[in-house]
mmCIF file of C-alpha atoms and ligand atoms in Angstrom:
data_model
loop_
_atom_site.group_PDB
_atom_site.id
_atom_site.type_symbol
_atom_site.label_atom_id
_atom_site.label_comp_id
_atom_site.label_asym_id
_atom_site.label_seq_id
_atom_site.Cartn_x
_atom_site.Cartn_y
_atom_site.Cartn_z
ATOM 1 C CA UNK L 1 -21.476 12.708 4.399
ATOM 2 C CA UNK L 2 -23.509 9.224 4.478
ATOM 3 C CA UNK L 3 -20.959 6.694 6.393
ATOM 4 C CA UNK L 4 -22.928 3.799 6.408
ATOM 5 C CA UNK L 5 -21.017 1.410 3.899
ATOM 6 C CA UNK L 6 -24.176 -0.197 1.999
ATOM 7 C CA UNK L 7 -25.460 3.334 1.433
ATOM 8 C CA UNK L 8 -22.218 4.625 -0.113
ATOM 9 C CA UNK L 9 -21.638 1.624 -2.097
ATOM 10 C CA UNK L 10 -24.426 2.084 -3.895
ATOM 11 C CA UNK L 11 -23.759 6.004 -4.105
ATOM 12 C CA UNK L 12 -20.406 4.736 -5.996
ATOM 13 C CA UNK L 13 -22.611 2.475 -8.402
ATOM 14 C CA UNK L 14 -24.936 5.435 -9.265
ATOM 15 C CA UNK L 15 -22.112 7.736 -10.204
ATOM 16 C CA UNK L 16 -20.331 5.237 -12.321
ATOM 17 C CA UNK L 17 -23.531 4.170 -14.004
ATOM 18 C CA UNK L 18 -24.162 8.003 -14.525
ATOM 19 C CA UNK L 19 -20.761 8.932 -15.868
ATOM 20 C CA UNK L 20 -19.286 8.197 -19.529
ATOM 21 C CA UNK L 21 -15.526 9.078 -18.517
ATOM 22 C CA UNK L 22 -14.035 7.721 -15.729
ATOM 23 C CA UNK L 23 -10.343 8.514 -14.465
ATOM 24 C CA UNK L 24 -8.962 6.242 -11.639
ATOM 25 C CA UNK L 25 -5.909 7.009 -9.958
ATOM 26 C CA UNK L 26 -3.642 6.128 -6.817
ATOM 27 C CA UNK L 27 -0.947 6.738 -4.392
ATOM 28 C CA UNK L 28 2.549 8.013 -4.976
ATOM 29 C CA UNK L 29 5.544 5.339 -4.979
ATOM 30 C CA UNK L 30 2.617 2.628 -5.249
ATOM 31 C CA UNK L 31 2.776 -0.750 -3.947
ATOM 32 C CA UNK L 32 0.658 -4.128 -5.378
ATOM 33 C CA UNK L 33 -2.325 -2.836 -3.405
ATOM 34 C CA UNK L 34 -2.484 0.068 -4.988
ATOM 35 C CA UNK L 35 -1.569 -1.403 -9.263
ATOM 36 C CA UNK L 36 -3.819 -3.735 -8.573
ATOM 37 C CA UNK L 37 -6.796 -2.066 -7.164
ATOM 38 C CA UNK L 38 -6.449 0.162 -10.098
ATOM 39 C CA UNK L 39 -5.970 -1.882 -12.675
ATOM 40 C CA UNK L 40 -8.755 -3.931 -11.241
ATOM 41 C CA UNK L 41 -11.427 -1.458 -10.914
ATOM 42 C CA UNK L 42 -10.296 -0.074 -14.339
ATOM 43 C CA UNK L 43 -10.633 -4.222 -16.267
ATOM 44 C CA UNK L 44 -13.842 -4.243 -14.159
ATOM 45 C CA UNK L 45 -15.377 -1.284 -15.127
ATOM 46 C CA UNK L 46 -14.268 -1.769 -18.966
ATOM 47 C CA UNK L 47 -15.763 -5.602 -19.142
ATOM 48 C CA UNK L 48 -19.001 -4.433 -17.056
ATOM 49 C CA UNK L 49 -19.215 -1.043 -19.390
ATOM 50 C CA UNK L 50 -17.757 -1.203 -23.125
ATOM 51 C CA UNK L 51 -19.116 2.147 -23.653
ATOM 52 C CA UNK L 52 -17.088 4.129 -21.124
ATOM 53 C CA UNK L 53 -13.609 5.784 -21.466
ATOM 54 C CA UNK L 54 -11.895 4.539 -18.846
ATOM 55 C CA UNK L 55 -8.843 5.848 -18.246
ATOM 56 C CA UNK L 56 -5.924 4.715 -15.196
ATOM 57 C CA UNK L 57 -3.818 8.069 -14.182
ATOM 58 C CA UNK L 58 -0.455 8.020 -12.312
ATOM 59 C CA UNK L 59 2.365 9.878 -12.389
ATOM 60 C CA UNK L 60 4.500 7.087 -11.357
ATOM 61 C CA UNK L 61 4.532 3.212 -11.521
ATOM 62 C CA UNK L 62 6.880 0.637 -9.983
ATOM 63 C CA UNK L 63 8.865 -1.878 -12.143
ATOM 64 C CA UNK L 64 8.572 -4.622 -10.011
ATOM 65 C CA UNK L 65 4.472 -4.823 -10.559
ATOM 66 C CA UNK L 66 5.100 -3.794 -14.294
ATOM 67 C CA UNK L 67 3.664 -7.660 -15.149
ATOM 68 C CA UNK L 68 -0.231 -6.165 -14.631
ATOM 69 C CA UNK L 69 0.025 -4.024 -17.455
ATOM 70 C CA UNK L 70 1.018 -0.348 -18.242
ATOM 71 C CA UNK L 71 -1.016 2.685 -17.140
ATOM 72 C CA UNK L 72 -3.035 4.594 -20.133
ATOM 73 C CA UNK L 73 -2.282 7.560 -21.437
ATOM 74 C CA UNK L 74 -2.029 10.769 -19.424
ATOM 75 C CA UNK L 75 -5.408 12.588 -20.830
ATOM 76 C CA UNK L 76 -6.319 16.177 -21.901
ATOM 77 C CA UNK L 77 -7.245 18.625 -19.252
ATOM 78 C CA UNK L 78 -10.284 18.694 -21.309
ATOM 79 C CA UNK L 79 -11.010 15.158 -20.619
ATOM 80 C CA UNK L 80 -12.294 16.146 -17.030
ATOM 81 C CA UNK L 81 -14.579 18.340 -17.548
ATOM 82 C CA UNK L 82 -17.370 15.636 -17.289
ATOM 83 C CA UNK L 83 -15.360 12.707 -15.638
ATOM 84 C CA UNK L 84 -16.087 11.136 -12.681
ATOM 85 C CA UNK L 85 -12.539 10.573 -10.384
ATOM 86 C CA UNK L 86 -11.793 7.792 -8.371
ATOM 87 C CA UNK L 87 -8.768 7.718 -5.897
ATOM 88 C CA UNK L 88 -8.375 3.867 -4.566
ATOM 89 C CA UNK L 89 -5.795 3.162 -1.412
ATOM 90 C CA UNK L 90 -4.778 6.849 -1.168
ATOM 91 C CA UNK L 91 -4.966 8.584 2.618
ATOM 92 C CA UNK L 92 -4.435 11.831 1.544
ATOM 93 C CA UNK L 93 -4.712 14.165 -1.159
ATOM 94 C CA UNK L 94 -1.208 14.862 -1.142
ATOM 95 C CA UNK L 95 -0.310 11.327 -1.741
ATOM 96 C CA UNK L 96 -2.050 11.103 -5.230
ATOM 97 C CA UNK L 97 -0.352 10.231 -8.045
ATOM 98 C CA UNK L 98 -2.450 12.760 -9.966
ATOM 99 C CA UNK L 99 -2.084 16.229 -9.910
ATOM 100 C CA UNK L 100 -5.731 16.678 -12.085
ATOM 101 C CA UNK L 101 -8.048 14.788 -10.051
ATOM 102 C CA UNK L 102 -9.475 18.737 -9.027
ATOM 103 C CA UNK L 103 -10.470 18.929 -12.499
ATOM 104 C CA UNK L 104 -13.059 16.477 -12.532
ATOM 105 C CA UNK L 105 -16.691 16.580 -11.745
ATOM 106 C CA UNK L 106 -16.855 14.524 -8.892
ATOM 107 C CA UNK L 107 -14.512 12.992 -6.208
ATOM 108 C CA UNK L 108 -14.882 9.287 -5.077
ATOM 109 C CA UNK L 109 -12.305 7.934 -2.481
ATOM 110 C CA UNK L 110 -11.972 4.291 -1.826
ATOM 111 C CA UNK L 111 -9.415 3.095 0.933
ATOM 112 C CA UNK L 112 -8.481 1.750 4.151
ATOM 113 C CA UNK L 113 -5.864 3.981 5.500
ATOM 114 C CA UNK L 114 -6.764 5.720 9.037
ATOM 115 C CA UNK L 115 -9.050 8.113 7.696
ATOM 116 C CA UNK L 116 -7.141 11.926 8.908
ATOM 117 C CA UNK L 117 -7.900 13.903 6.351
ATOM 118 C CA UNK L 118 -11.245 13.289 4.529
ATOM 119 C CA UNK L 119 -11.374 14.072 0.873
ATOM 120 C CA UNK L 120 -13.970 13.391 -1.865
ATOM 121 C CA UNK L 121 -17.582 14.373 -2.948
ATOM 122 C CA UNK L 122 -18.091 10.379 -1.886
ATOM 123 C CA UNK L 123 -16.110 8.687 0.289
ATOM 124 C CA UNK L 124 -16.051 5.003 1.650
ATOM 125 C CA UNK L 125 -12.926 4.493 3.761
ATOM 126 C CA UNK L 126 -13.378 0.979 5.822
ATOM 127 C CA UNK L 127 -10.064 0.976 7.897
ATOM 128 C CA UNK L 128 -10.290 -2.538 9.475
ATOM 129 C CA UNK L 129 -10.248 -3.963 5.789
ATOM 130 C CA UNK L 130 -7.030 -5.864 5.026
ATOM 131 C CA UNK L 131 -6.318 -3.961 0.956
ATOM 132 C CA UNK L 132 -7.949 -1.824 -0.731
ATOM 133 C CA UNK L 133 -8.590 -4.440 -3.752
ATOM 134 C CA UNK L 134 -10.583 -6.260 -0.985
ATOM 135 C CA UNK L 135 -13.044 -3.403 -0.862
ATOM 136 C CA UNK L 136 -13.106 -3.239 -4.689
ATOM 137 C CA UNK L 137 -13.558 -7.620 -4.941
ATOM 138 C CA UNK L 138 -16.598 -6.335 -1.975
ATOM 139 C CA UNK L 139 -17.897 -3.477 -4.463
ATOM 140 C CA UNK L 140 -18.478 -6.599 -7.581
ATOM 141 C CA UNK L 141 -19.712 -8.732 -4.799
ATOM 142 C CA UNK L 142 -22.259 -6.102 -3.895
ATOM 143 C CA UNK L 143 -23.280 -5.303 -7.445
ATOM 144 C CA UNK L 144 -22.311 -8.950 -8.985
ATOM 145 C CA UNK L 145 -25.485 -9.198 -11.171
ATOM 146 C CA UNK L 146 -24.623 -6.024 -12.877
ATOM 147 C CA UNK L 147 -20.958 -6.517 -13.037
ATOM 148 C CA UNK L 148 -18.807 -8.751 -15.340
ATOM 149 C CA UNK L 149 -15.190 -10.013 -13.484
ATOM 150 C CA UNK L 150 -12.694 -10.889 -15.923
ATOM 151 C CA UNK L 151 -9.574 -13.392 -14.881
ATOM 152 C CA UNK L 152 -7.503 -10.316 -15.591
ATOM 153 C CA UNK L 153 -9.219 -7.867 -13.602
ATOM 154 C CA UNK L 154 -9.033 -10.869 -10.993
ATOM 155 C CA UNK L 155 -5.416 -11.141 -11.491
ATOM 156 C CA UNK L 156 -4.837 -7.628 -10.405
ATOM 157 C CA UNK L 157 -7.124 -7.471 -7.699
ATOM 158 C CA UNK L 158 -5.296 -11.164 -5.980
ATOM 159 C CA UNK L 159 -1.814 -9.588 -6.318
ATOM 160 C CA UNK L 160 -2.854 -6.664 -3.619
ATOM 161 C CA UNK L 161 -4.955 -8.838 -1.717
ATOM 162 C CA UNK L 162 -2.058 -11.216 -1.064
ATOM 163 C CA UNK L 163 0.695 -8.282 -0.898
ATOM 164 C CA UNK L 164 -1.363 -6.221 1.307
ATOM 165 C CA UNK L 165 -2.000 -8.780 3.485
ATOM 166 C CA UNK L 166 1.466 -10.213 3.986
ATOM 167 C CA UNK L 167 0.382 -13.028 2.064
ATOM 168 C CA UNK L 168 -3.031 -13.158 3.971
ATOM 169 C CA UNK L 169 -0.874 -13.848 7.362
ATOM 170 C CA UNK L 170 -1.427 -9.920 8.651
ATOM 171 C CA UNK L 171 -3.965 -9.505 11.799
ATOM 172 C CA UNK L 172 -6.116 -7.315 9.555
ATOM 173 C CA UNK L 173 -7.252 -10.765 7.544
ATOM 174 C CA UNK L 174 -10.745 -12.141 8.347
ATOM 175 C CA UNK L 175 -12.922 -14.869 7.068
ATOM 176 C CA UNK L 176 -14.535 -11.923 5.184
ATOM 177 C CA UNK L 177 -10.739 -11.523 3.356
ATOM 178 C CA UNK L 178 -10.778 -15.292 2.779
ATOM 179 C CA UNK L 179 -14.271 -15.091 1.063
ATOM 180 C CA UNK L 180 -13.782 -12.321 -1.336
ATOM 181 C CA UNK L 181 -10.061 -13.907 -2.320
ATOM 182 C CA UNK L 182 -11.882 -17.533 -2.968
ATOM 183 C CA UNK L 183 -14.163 -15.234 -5.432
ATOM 184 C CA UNK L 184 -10.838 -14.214 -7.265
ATOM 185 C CA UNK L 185 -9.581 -17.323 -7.210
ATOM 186 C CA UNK L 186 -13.145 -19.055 -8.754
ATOM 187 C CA UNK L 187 -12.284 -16.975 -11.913
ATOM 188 C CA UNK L 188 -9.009 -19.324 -12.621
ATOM 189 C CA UNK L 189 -6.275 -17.427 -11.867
ATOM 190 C CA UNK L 190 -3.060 -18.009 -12.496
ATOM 191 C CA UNK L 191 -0.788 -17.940 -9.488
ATOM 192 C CA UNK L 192 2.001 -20.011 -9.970
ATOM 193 C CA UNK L 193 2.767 -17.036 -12.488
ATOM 194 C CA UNK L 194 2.128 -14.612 -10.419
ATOM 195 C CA UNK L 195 4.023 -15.871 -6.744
ATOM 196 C CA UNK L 196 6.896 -16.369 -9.648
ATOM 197 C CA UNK L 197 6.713 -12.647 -10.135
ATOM 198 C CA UNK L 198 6.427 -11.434 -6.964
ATOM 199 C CA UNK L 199 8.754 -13.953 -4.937
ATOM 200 C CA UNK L 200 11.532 -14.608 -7.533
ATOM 201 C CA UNK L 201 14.319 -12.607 -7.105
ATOM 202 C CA UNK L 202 17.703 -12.142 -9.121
ATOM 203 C CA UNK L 203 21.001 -14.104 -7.860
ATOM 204 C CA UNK L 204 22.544 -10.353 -6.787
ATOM 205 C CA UNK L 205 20.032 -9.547 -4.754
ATOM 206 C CA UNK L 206 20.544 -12.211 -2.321
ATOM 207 C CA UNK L 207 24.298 -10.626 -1.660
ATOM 208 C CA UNK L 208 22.276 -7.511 -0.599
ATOM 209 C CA UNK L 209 20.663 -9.508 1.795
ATOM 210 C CA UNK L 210 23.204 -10.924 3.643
ATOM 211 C CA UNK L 211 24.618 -7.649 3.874
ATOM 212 C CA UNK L 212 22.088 -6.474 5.317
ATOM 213 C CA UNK L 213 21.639 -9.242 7.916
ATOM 214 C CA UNK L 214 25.785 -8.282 8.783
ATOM 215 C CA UNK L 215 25.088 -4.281 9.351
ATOM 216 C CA UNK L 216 21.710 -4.051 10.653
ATOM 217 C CA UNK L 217 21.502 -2.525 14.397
ATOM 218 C CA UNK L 218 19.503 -3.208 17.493
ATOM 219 C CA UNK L 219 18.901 -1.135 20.504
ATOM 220 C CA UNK L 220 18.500 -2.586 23.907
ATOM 221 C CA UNK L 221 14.790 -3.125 24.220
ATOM 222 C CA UNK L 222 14.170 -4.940 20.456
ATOM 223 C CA UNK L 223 14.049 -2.018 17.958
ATOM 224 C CA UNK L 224 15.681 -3.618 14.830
ATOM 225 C CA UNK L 225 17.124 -0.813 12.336
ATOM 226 C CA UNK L 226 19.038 -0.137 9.090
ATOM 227 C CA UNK L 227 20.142 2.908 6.822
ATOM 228 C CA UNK L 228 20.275 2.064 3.390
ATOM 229 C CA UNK L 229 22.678 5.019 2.865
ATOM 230 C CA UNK L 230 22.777 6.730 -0.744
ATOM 231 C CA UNK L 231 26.764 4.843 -0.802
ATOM 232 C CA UNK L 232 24.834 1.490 -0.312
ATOM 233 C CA UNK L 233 22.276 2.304 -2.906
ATOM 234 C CA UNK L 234 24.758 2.704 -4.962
ATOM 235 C CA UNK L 235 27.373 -0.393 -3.591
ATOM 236 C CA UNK L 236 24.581 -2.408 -4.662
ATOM 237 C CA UNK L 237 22.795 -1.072 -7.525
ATOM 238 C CA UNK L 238 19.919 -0.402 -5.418
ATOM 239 C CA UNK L 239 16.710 0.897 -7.069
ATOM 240 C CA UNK L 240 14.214 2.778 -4.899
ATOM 241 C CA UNK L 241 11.528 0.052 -4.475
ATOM 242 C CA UNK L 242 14.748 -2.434 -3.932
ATOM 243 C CA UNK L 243 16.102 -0.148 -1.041
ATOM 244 C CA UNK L 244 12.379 0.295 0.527
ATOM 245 C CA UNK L 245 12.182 -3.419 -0.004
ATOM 246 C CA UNK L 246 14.893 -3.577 2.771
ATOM 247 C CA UNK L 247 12.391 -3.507 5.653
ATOM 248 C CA UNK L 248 11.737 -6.808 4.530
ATOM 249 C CA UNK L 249 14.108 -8.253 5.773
ATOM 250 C CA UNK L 250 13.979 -7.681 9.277
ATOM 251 C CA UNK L 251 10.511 -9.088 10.152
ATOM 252 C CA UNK L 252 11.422 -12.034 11.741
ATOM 253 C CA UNK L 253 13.751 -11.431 14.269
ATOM 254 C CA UNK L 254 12.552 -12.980 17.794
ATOM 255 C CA UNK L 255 12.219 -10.377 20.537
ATOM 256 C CA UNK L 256 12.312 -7.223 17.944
ATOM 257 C CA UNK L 257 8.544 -6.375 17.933
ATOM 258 C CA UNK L 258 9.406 -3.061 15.843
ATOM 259 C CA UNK L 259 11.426 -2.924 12.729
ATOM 260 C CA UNK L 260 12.933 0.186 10.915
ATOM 261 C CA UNK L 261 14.348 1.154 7.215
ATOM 262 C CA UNK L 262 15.886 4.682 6.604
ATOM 263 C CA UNK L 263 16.072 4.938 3.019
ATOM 264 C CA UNK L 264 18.287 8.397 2.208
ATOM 265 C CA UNK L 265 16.103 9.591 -0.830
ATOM 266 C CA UNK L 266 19.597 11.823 -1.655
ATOM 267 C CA UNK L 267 17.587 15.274 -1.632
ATOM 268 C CA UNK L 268 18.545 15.721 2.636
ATOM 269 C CA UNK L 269 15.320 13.563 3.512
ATOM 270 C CA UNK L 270 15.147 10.465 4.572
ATOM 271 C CA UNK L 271 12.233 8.012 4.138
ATOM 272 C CA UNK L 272 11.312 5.452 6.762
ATOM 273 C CA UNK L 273 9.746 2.762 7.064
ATOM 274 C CA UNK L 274 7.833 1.345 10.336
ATOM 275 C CA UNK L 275 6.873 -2.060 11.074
ATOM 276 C CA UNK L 276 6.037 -3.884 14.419
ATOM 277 C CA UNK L 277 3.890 -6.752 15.997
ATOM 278 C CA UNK L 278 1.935 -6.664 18.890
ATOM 279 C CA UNK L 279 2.747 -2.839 19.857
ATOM 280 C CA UNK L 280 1.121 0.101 17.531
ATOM 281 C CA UNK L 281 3.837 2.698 15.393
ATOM 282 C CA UNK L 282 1.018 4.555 14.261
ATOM 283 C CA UNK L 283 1.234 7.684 16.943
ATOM 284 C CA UNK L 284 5.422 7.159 16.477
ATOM 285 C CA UNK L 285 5.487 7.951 12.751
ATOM 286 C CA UNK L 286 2.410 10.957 12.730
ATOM 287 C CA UNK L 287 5.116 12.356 15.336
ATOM 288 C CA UNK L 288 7.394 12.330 12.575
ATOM 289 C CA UNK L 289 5.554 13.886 9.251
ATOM 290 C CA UNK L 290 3.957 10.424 8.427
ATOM 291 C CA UNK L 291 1.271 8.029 9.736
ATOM 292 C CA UNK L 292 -0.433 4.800 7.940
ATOM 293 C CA UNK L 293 -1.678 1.956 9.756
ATOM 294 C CA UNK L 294 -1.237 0.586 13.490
ATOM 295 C CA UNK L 295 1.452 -1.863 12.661
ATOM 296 C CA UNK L 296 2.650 -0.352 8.728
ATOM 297 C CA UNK L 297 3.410 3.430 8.752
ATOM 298 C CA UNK L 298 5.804 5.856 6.905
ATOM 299 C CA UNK L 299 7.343 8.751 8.013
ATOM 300 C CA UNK L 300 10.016 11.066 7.105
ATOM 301 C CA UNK L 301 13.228 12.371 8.547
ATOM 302 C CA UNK L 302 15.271 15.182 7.618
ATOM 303 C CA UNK L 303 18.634 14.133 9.351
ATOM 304 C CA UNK L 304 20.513 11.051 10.764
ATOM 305 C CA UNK L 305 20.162 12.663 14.095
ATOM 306 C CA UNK L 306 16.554 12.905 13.625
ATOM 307 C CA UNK L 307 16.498 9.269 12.578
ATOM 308 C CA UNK L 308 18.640 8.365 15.816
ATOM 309 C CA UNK L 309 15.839 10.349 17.760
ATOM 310 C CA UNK L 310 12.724 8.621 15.923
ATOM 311 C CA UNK L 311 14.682 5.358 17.038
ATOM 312 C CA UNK L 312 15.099 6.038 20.651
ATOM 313 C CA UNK L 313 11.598 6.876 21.306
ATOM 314 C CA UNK L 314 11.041 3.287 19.720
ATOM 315 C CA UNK L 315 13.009 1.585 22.020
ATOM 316 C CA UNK L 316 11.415 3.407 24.920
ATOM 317 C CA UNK L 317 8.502 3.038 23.752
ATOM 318 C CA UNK L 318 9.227 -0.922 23.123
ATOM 319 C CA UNK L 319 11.184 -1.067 26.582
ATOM 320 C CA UNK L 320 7.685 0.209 28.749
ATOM 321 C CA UNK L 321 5.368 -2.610 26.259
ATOM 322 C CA UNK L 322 7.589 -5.118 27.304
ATOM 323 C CA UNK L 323 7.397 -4.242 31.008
ATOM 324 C CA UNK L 324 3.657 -3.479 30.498
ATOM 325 C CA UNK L 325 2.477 -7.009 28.750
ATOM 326 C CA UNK L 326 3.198 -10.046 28.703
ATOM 327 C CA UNK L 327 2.649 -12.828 26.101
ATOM 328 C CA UNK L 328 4.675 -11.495 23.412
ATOM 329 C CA UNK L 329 7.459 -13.919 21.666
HETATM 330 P P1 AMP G 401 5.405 2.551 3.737
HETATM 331 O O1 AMP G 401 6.377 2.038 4.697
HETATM 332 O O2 AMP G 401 5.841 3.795 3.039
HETATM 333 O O3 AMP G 401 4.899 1.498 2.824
HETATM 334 O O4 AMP G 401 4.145 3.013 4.554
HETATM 335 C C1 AMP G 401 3.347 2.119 5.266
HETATM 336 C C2 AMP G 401 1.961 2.669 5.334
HETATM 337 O O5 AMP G 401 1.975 3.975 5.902
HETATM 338 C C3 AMP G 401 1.346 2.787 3.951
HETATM 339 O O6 AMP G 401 0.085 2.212 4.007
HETATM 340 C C4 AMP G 401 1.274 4.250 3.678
HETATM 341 O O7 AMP G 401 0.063 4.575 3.109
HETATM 342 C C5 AMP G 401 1.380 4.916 5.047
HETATM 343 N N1 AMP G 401 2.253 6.088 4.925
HETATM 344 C C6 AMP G 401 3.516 6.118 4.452
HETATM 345 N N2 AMP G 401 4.035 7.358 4.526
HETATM 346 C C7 AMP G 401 3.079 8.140 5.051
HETATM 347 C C8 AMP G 401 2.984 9.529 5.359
HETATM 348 N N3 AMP G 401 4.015 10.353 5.176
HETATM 349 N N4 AMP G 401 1.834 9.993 5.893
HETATM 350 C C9 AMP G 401 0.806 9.162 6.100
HETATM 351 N N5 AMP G 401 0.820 7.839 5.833
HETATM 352 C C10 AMP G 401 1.934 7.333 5.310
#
């Protein structure tokens, strides 16, 4: 398969240019990366192509991005026979929130996950980029005379590029990031709007918070950690995306370079989430049925004591980086 990202770019162009039905889809339990790249590429693709039935597939949706539209209708089986798929921000097969995508004609993968397991006729996985909706604002860049971006496609594509990126403050943003965001911005966004949606929260939430602050743990070396327990899901009215939101909340505690979330999904496993600076969790959470990025990953547990054994080899692992570097704050 051609690597080379100019070459595959333009493989991506041909096929959409060739194909009348389009279906674009995304991960499970998605996050503003993955809405927006979607609903991007899909506002793109409809203002650049009036003719084609596109059509944005997922099996689930999250209610906090609900403000960049609803998904379309789930299509006929039929309605693959000659469609071209396109799977944005999604690692692995098993994370797409489409169980059709094999019915199409053709396969195209766009992400930025470490790329494990390969899928798709055509693939263009750049893992250094900071979102996925970066490599889609790239793709109009790369194709802008034939392309038309509309403020709402541009809408979509800002929210992942500023929630992937941890509000462009991640190590994974370049000049390159800044570039293709000024693009999105040059259409007139609106972002007082859209900070308001993503930032604002409700008064309740902010008792959650404290609590959390009150019962989260620490081990010796700097591994901060919580369970958000199903009887604290429910304490608090927690949602799922509120209780995976709880990882949040412990970036920014000096001297704990990794962070940790068990959410108890109440069917005897146990998400987690994995965050750090400066030291990689990658390798920690492929150890424990996950993976993701060098400094984001997921993994899951099937036990507390599982959980308690995922944690200790973080703090080892911390306790032999902090004797190994220096530098870190
Ligand atoms: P999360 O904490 O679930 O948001 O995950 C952080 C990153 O790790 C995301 O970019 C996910 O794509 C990736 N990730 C989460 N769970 C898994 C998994 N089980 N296997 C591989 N990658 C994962």
């Amino acid at each position: 398969m051609n690597t080379d990202p100019i070459a595959v770019k333009q493989q991506i162009f041909n096929a959409i240019q060739s194909y009348k039905r389009i279906v674009i889809s995304r991960h499970i339990r998605p996050d503003g990366d993955a809405v927006g790249s979607t609903h991007g590429l899909a506002a793109l693709l409809r203002a650049s192509f009036p003719e084609k039935d596109i059509r944005l597939v997922s099996e689930d949706s999250s209610a906090y991005l609900a403000f960049l539209g609803p998904d379309d209708e789930t299509p006929d089986d039929s309605f693959y026979e000659d469609a071209l798929v396109i799977v944005i921000d999604t690692g692995t097969v098993d994370r797409v929130s489409n169980k059709k995508i094999g019915l199409g004609k053709q396969l195209i993968k766009i992400d930025h996950h470490i790329d494990d397991k390969p899928y798709g006729d055509v693939s263009w996985v750049e893992e250094e980029r900071s979102s996925a909706c970066e490599m889609i604002v790239d793709f109009y860049c790369s194709f802008r005379d034939k392309l038309t971006l509309t403020k709402e496609a541009a809408y979509a594509l800002y929210t992942g590029m500023v929630t992937d990126s941890g509000r462009f403050r991640f190590p994974s943003v370049t000049g390159e990031t800044l570039r293709l965001a000024a693009v999105l911005l040059d259409q007139g966004i609106d972002t007082e709007t859209l900070f308001a949606h993503l930032n604002l929260e409700e008064y309740e939430h902010f008792k959650y918070e404290a609590y959390v602050y009150e019962n989260m743990q620490r081990t010796e070396n700097g591994v901060a950690y919580l369970f958000v327990t199903r009887e604290m899901q429910e304490r608090f009215g927690l949602d799922r995306e509120a209780a995976s939101n709880t990882i949040g909340y412990l970036d920014s505690i000096k001297n704990y370079l990794i962070w940790l979330a068990f959410i108890d999904n109440g069917d005897g496993s146990i998400r987690v989430r994995l965050r750090s600076r400066f030291i990689t969790v990658q390798e920690l959470a492929s150890r424990y049925h996950g993976g993701g990025h060098d400094r984001a990953s997921g993994a899951t547990v099937y036990s507390w004591e599982e959980a308690e054994a995922l944690i200790r080899e973080a703090d080892a692992m911390l306790g032999e980086f902090k004797r190994t570097h220096e530098g870190w704050l």
